[in-house]
Short mmCIF file of C-alpha atoms and ligand atoms in Angstrom, two decimals:
data_model
loop_
_atom_site.label_atom_id
_atom_site.label_comp_id
_atom_site.label_asym_id
_atom_site.label_seq_id
_atom_site.Cartn_x
_atom_site.Cartn_y
_atom_site.Cartn_z
CA MET A 84 0.01 -0.33 0.57
CA ARG A 85 1.40 3.39 -1.00
CA THR A 86 0.49 7.03 0.43
CA PHE A 87 3.21 9.14 -1.92
CA SER A 88 4.29 10.50 1.42
CA LYS A 89 6.82 13.75 1.30
CA GLN A 90 9.47 11.75 1.47
CA ARG A 91 8.60 9.38 -1.30
CA ARG A 92 8.24 12.51 -3.61
CA LEU A 93 11.58 14.39 -2.11
CA ILE A 94 13.07 10.61 -2.97
CA ALA A 95 11.06 10.91 -6.41
CA ALA A 96 12.34 14.64 -7.12
CA ALA A 97 15.90 13.78 -6.45
CA ALA A 98 16.06 10.79 -9.22
CA ALA A 99 14.24 13.29 -11.64
CA LEU A 100 17.45 15.88 -10.73
CA ALA A 101 19.61 13.17 -11.45
CA MET A 102 18.57 11.99 -14.50
CA LEU A 103 18.12 15.92 -16.01
CA ALA A 104 21.61 16.14 -14.86
CA THR A 105 22.27 13.28 -16.95
CA ALA A 106 20.35 14.05 -19.75
CA CYS A 107 22.14 17.41 -19.61
CA GLY A 108 25.45 15.48 -20.12
CA ASP A 109 24.49 14.03 -23.28
CA ASP A 110 23.87 15.71 -26.35
CA GLY A 111 22.16 12.73 -27.60
CA GLY A 112 24.40 12.52 -31.14
CA ASP A 113 21.47 13.93 -32.73
CA ASP A 114 21.54 16.09 -35.74
CA GLY A 115 19.58 18.26 -34.19
CA ALA A 116 16.58 20.61 -35.35
CA THR A 117 18.00 22.65 -32.27
CA ASP A 118 19.78 25.90 -31.95
CA GLY A 119 21.63 24.12 -28.57
CA GLY A 120 19.69 26.03 -26.00
CA GLY A 121 20.81 27.74 -23.16
CA GLU A 122 22.25 25.82 -19.83
CA GLY A 123 19.43 23.28 -18.56
CA GLU A 124 17.15 23.66 -21.45
CA SER A 125 16.12 20.10 -23.23
CA GLU A 126 16.65 19.53 -26.38
CA THR A 127 14.32 20.16 -29.12
CA SER A 128 12.58 17.99 -31.65
CA ALA A 129 11.07 20.96 -33.13
CA PRO A 130 11.69 23.52 -36.29
CA ALA A 131 11.93 27.35 -35.46
CA GLU A 132 10.33 27.48 -38.89
CA GLN A 133 6.48 25.90 -39.46
CA PRO A 134 7.45 22.62 -41.14
CA GLU A 135 5.84 22.09 -44.44
CA PHE A 136 3.52 19.28 -45.20
CA ASP A 137 1.99 18.00 -48.84
CA GLU A 138 -1.29 19.77 -49.74
CA GLY A 139 -4.77 18.03 -48.60
CA THR A 140 -3.00 16.38 -45.79
CA LYS A 141 -4.74 16.52 -42.39
CA MET A 142 -1.50 18.23 -41.52
CA ALA A 143 -1.59 20.50 -43.88
CA GLU A 144 -5.16 21.61 -43.12
CA ILE A 145 -4.45 21.97 -38.94
CA GLN A 146 -1.86 24.26 -40.15
CA GLU A 147 -3.65 26.17 -42.47
CA ALA A 148 -6.30 26.82 -39.98
CA GLY A 149 -4.04 28.01 -37.15
CA VAL A 150 -5.40 25.63 -34.73
CA LEU A 151 -5.35 22.07 -33.53
CA ARG A 152 -8.41 21.28 -31.80
CA VAL A 153 -7.55 18.94 -28.55
CA GLY A 154 -9.88 16.94 -26.43
CA THR A 155 -8.61 16.01 -22.91
CA LYS A 156 -9.65 15.58 -19.09
CA ALA A 157 -10.04 18.69 -17.22
CA ASP A 158 -10.12 17.06 -13.79
CA GLN A 159 -7.15 14.71 -13.68
CA PRO A 160 -4.21 16.11 -11.80
CA LEU A 161 -0.88 14.72 -13.48
CA PHE A 162 -2.65 14.27 -17.19
CA GLY A 163 -5.52 16.37 -17.81
CA VAL A 164 -6.63 19.45 -15.81
CA GLU A 165 -7.69 22.78 -16.70
CA GLY A 166 -6.50 24.96 -13.78
CA PRO A 167 -5.73 28.65 -13.13
CA SER A 168 -2.71 29.37 -15.03
CA GLY A 169 -4.13 27.13 -18.17
CA TRP A 170 -4.13 23.37 -18.82
CA GLU A 171 -1.81 21.25 -17.35
CA GLY A 172 -0.34 17.48 -17.25
CA PHE A 173 1.28 14.61 -18.82
CA ASP A 174 -1.48 14.30 -21.90
CA VAL A 175 -1.63 18.30 -22.29
CA GLU A 176 2.16 18.39 -22.70
CA ILE A 177 2.13 15.35 -25.31
CA ALA A 178 -0.41 17.36 -27.36
CA LYS A 179 1.80 20.44 -27.54
CA LEU A 180 4.67 18.85 -28.59
CA ILE A 181 2.66 16.88 -31.10
CA ALA A 182 1.44 20.75 -31.91
CA GLU A 183 5.03 21.74 -32.24
CA GLY A 184 5.58 19.05 -34.97
CA ILE A 185 2.73 21.09 -37.24
CA PHE A 186 3.35 24.58 -36.21
CA GLY A 187 6.97 24.60 -35.28
CA GLU A 188 8.58 25.79 -31.83
CA GLY A 189 6.13 27.14 -29.54
CA GLY A 190 3.25 25.68 -31.56
CA GLY A 191 1.49 24.44 -27.70
CA GLU A 192 0.16 27.99 -28.06
CA ASN A 193 -1.94 26.59 -31.72
CA ILE A 194 -4.07 24.15 -29.78
CA GLU A 195 -7.58 24.90 -28.47
CA PHE A 196 -8.52 22.52 -25.59
CA SER A 197 -11.50 21.38 -25.07
CA GLU A 198 -12.61 18.85 -22.16
CA ALA A 199 -13.49 15.19 -23.45
CA VAL A 200 -15.09 13.29 -20.50
CA SER A 201 -14.24 9.62 -20.83
CA ALA A 202 -17.96 8.78 -22.53
CA ALA A 203 -17.63 11.40 -25.37
CA ARG A 204 -14.13 10.93 -26.64
CA GLU A 205 -15.33 8.82 -29.43
CA ASP A 206 -18.36 11.15 -29.87
CA VAL A 207 -16.12 13.88 -30.28
CA LEU A 208 -13.92 12.46 -32.62
CA VAL A 209 -16.66 10.79 -35.09
CA GLN A 210 -18.56 14.87 -34.95
CA ASP A 211 -15.40 16.49 -36.25
CA GLN A 212 -15.43 18.33 -32.75
CA VAL A 213 -11.49 18.04 -32.57
CA ASP A 214 -8.54 16.76 -34.72
CA MET A 215 -7.64 14.58 -31.79
CA VAL A 216 -8.08 13.13 -28.12
CA VAL A 217 -5.10 12.46 -25.95
CA ALA A 218 -7.05 11.57 -22.70
CA THR A 219 -6.18 8.48 -20.47
CA TYR A 220 -7.07 6.84 -23.75
CA THR A 221 -7.00 2.97 -23.76
CA ILE A 222 -6.65 1.95 -27.44
CA ASN A 223 -8.99 -0.93 -27.86
CA ASP A 224 -10.62 -2.94 -30.64
CA GLU A 225 -14.27 -2.22 -29.77
CA ARG A 226 -12.70 1.39 -30.22
CA LYS A 227 -11.18 1.20 -33.28
CA GLU A 228 -14.39 0.21 -34.83
CA LEU A 229 -15.18 4.42 -34.47
CA VAL A 230 -12.06 6.02 -34.35
CA GLY A 231 -8.10 5.41 -34.88
CA PHE A 232 -5.34 5.15 -32.41
CA ALA A 233 -1.50 6.46 -32.78
CA GLY A 234 0.64 5.36 -30.01
CA PRO A 235 0.58 3.83 -27.41
CA TYR A 236 2.61 6.62 -25.50
CA TYR A 237 2.46 5.43 -22.63
CA GLU A 238 1.17 1.98 -20.28
CA ALA A 239 -1.33 2.31 -17.36
CA GLY A 240 -2.62 -0.49 -15.18
CA GLN A 241 -6.28 -0.67 -13.46
CA ASP A 242 -5.91 0.02 -9.82
CA ILE A 243 -8.25 0.89 -6.73
CA MET A 244 -8.20 3.87 -4.34
CA VAL A 245 -9.96 3.52 -1.06
CA GLU A 246 -9.36 5.58 1.78
CA GLU A 247 -6.43 6.54 4.06
CA GLY A 248 -5.71 3.38 6.39
CA ASN A 249 -8.30 1.17 4.09
CA PRO A 250 -10.47 0.74 6.37
CA GLU A 251 -12.45 -2.49 4.77
CA GLY A 252 -9.29 -4.24 3.83
CA ILE A 253 -9.29 -4.20 0.00
CA GLU A 254 -6.20 -5.89 -1.45
CA GLY A 255 -7.42 -6.66 -4.59
CA VAL A 256 -10.74 -6.45 -7.89
CA ASP A 257 -12.06 -9.70 -6.08
CA ASP A 258 -12.54 -7.70 -2.76
CA LEU A 259 -14.47 -5.40 -4.62
CA ASN A 260 -17.58 -7.97 -4.76
CA GLY A 261 -20.10 -6.69 -2.55
CA GLN A 262 -19.28 -3.41 -1.92
CA PRO A 263 -20.31 -0.07 -3.56
CA VAL A 264 -17.65 0.59 -5.87
CA CYS A 265 -17.47 4.18 -8.13
CA SER A 266 -15.61 4.38 -11.56
CA VAL A 267 -16.94 6.30 -15.17
CA GLU A 268 -19.35 5.78 -17.78
CA GLY A 269 -18.06 4.94 -21.00
CA SER A 270 -14.35 3.65 -19.61
CA THR A 271 -12.88 0.62 -19.61
CA SER A 272 -12.65 0.52 -15.82
CA ILE A 273 -16.26 0.48 -15.41
CA ASP A 274 -16.42 -2.80 -17.92
CA ASN A 275 -13.23 -4.16 -16.11
CA LEU A 276 -14.90 -3.84 -12.86
CA ARG A 277 -18.20 -5.36 -14.14
CA GLU A 278 -16.50 -8.08 -15.55
CA MET A 279 -14.10 -9.07 -12.56
CA ALA A 280 -15.72 -8.45 -9.75
CA PRO A 281 -19.71 -8.89 -11.03
CA ASP A 282 -21.15 -8.37 -7.14
CA ALA A 283 -19.79 -4.91 -6.84
CA GLU A 284 -22.58 -2.34 -6.76
CA VAL A 285 -21.36 0.07 -9.57
CA VAL A 286 -21.73 3.31 -8.78
CA ALA A 287 -21.52 5.39 -12.28
CA LEU A 288 -20.16 8.44 -12.52
CA ASP A 289 -19.03 11.04 -15.22
CA THR A 290 -15.49 11.33 -14.23
CA TYR A 291 -13.22 10.11 -11.58
CA SER A 292 -12.92 13.85 -9.53
CA ALA A 293 -16.82 12.75 -9.03
CA CYS A 294 -15.78 9.27 -8.10
CA ALA A 295 -13.21 10.79 -5.41
CA GLU A 296 -15.98 13.20 -4.01
CA GLU A 297 -18.19 10.13 -3.19
CA LEU A 298 -15.40 8.12 -1.83
CA SER A 299 -14.71 10.94 0.26
CA GLN A 300 -18.37 11.46 1.86
CA GLY A 301 -18.53 7.77 2.96
CA ASN A 302 -20.71 6.72 -0.29
CA VAL A 303 -18.71 4.63 -1.84
CA THR A 304 -15.65 2.19 -0.18
CA ALA A 305 -13.56 2.38 -3.48
CA VAL A 306 -12.83 3.75 -6.62
CA THR A 307 -11.42 2.16 -9.61
CA THR A 308 -9.74 3.01 -12.77
CA ASP A 309 -5.58 3.63 -14.14
CA ASN A 310 -2.97 4.01 -11.65
CA VAL A 311 -1.73 6.88 -12.69
CA ILE A 312 -5.48 8.91 -13.09
CA LEU A 313 -5.59 7.46 -9.24
CA ILE A 314 -1.93 8.65 -8.08
CA GLY A 315 -3.21 12.34 -9.25
CA LEU A 316 -6.10 12.28 -6.92
CA ILE A 317 -4.48 10.96 -3.83
CA GLU A 318 -1.83 13.52 -4.54
CA GLU A 319 -4.41 16.60 -4.78
CA ARG A 320 -7.00 15.80 -1.84
CA GLY A 321 -4.55 13.90 0.70
CA GLU A 322 -7.15 11.56 1.96
CA PHE A 323 -6.61 8.44 0.25
CA GLU A 324 -4.66 5.79 -0.96
CA LEU A 325 -4.09 3.34 -3.74
CA VAL A 326 -4.39 -0.67 -3.10
CA ASP A 327 -1.13 -1.22 -5.30
CA ASN A 328 -2.33 -4.14 -6.91
CA PRO A 329 -2.81 -3.28 -10.51
CA PHE A 330 -5.32 -5.90 -12.64
CA THR A 331 -5.23 -4.99 -16.45
CA GLU A 332 -3.12 -3.20 -18.74
CA GLU A 333 -3.93 0.19 -20.63
CA PRO A 334 -2.06 1.08 -23.37
CA TYR A 335 -2.58 4.83 -24.30
CA GLY A 336 -3.72 6.36 -27.40
CA ILE A 337 -4.25 9.97 -29.26
CA GLY A 338 -7.41 9.01 -30.71
CA VAL A 339 -7.82 10.34 -34.50
CA PRO A 340 -10.74 9.91 -36.52
CA LYS A 341 -11.07 6.47 -37.94
CA GLU A 342 -10.67 6.95 -41.57
CA ALA A 343 -7.10 9.49 -40.94
CA ASP A 344 -4.39 7.01 -41.84
CA GLU A 345 -1.87 9.34 -43.02
CA PHE A 346 -2.22 11.54 -40.17
CA ARG A 347 -1.63 8.52 -38.11
CA ASP A 348 0.75 7.96 -39.28
CA TRP A 349 2.50 10.96 -39.11
CA VAL A 350 1.54 11.13 -35.44
CA ASN A 351 3.11 8.07 -34.71
CA ASP A 352 6.33 9.43 -36.07
CA ARG A 353 6.04 12.77 -34.32
CA LEU A 354 5.78 10.57 -31.25
CA GLU A 355 8.93 8.23 -32.12
CA GLU A 356 10.65 11.68 -32.51
CA ILE A 357 9.87 12.85 -29.81
CA TYR A 358 11.35 9.61 -27.96
CA GLU A 359 13.99 9.84 -29.61
CA SER A 360 15.17 13.93 -29.20
CA GLY A 361 14.22 12.84 -24.92
CA GLU A 362 11.28 15.58 -24.66
CA TRP A 363 8.89 13.06 -24.12
CA GLU A 364 11.08 11.70 -20.88
CA GLN A 365 11.02 15.65 -19.90
CA ALA A 366 7.34 15.87 -20.12
CA TRP A 367 6.58 12.98 -18.23
CA LEU A 368 9.15 14.50 -15.22
CA ASP A 369 7.89 17.52 -15.61
CA THR A 370 4.27 16.18 -14.83
CA ALA A 371 3.21 12.41 -13.45
CA GLY A 372 7.06 12.06 -12.69
CA GLN A 373 7.00 15.30 -10.16
CA VAL A 374 5.23 12.44 -8.16
CA THR A 375 6.01 9.10 -9.45
CA GLY A 376 9.55 9.65 -10.24
CA SER A 377 11.92 9.10 -12.67
CA ALA A 378 10.31 8.18 -16.60
CA PRO A 379 9.45 5.05 -17.71
CA GLU A 380 10.41 3.64 -21.19
CA PRO A 381 7.90 5.01 -23.61
CA PRO A 382 6.25 2.08 -25.50
CA ALA A 383 6.45 1.32 -29.15
CA VAL A 384 4.06 2.99 -31.32
CA ASP A 385 2.05 0.03 -32.76
CA ARG A 386 1.20 0.64 -36.59
CA TYR A 387 -1.98 -1.25 -37.21
N1 LIG B 580 -8.13 4.14 -19.24
C1 LIG B 580 -9.23 3.97 -19.44
C2 LIG B 580 -10.06 4.36 -20.51
O1 LIG B 580 -9.61 4.74 -21.40
C3 LIG B 580 -9.74 4.66 -17.95
C4 LIG B 580 -9.36 6.01 -17.97
C5 LIG B 580 -10.52 6.79 -18.37
O2 LIG B 580 -11.35 6.60 -18.67
O3 LIG B 580 -10.07 7.95 -19.01
O4 LIG B 580 -11.61 4.41 -20.56
#
């Protein structure tokens, strides 16, 4: 069981600093679309000028429009939050790095973010309300019937969050049977819960922050979804803990319109570029890594 204590955070911060020091001492051997930058700056793979794309491609269309429309989460600390200083989190940083591949350096400014709750993610793509969804969005075959996925760019696992001290002694998914448990409509988390703990009393809400509120009020015994989402809520609220016994694999993809194969290929190329340049790692260290510590190896993209 973990509560991500202050001590853990300090260890995480020290590890992040050590990694940063290593990254700074290594020029990566890239030809570098970078001007070298100042001390302590990370390398950037984004060109200073706007890249060129063939006419008629979705990349060219987005560049022409001057805006990349991105659906993300607005209430998931560490991954996607709309806060007083704007949109923040690992998903937000990934979207900005994708935007730099279209608009050049500083391209994150050209993003129009909007909230896409779990159940809305396919709809906003199918109805052309956004160009992409970067929203703790698990790649799976059922969703591939409606949308396309670049990535994965991260692998999470479903876990369980309980009240601090774990009063009901929840050790794993089986213990959720017979308990009131909150998860979110339109998520893989709620499907897995129904399948793996069929006797749980499922409370289905729109967002994980609403589930956290139910747990805080004592209306449910547990909240279940991806570990990194729960870790963000634990960190923010300081009244819960993670069971830390993940029971699924959740590869996060970037949702794109189903028929946009060329765009999907390009987003995959761009992901490989930011893996290579160290920007993916830096995005992690700046966001989720502040709590979890050093970045994992990025997963290989799946060009299906
Ligand atoms: N990754 C899971 C999903 O895409 C759960 C997290 C979420 O709902 O955003 O359904």
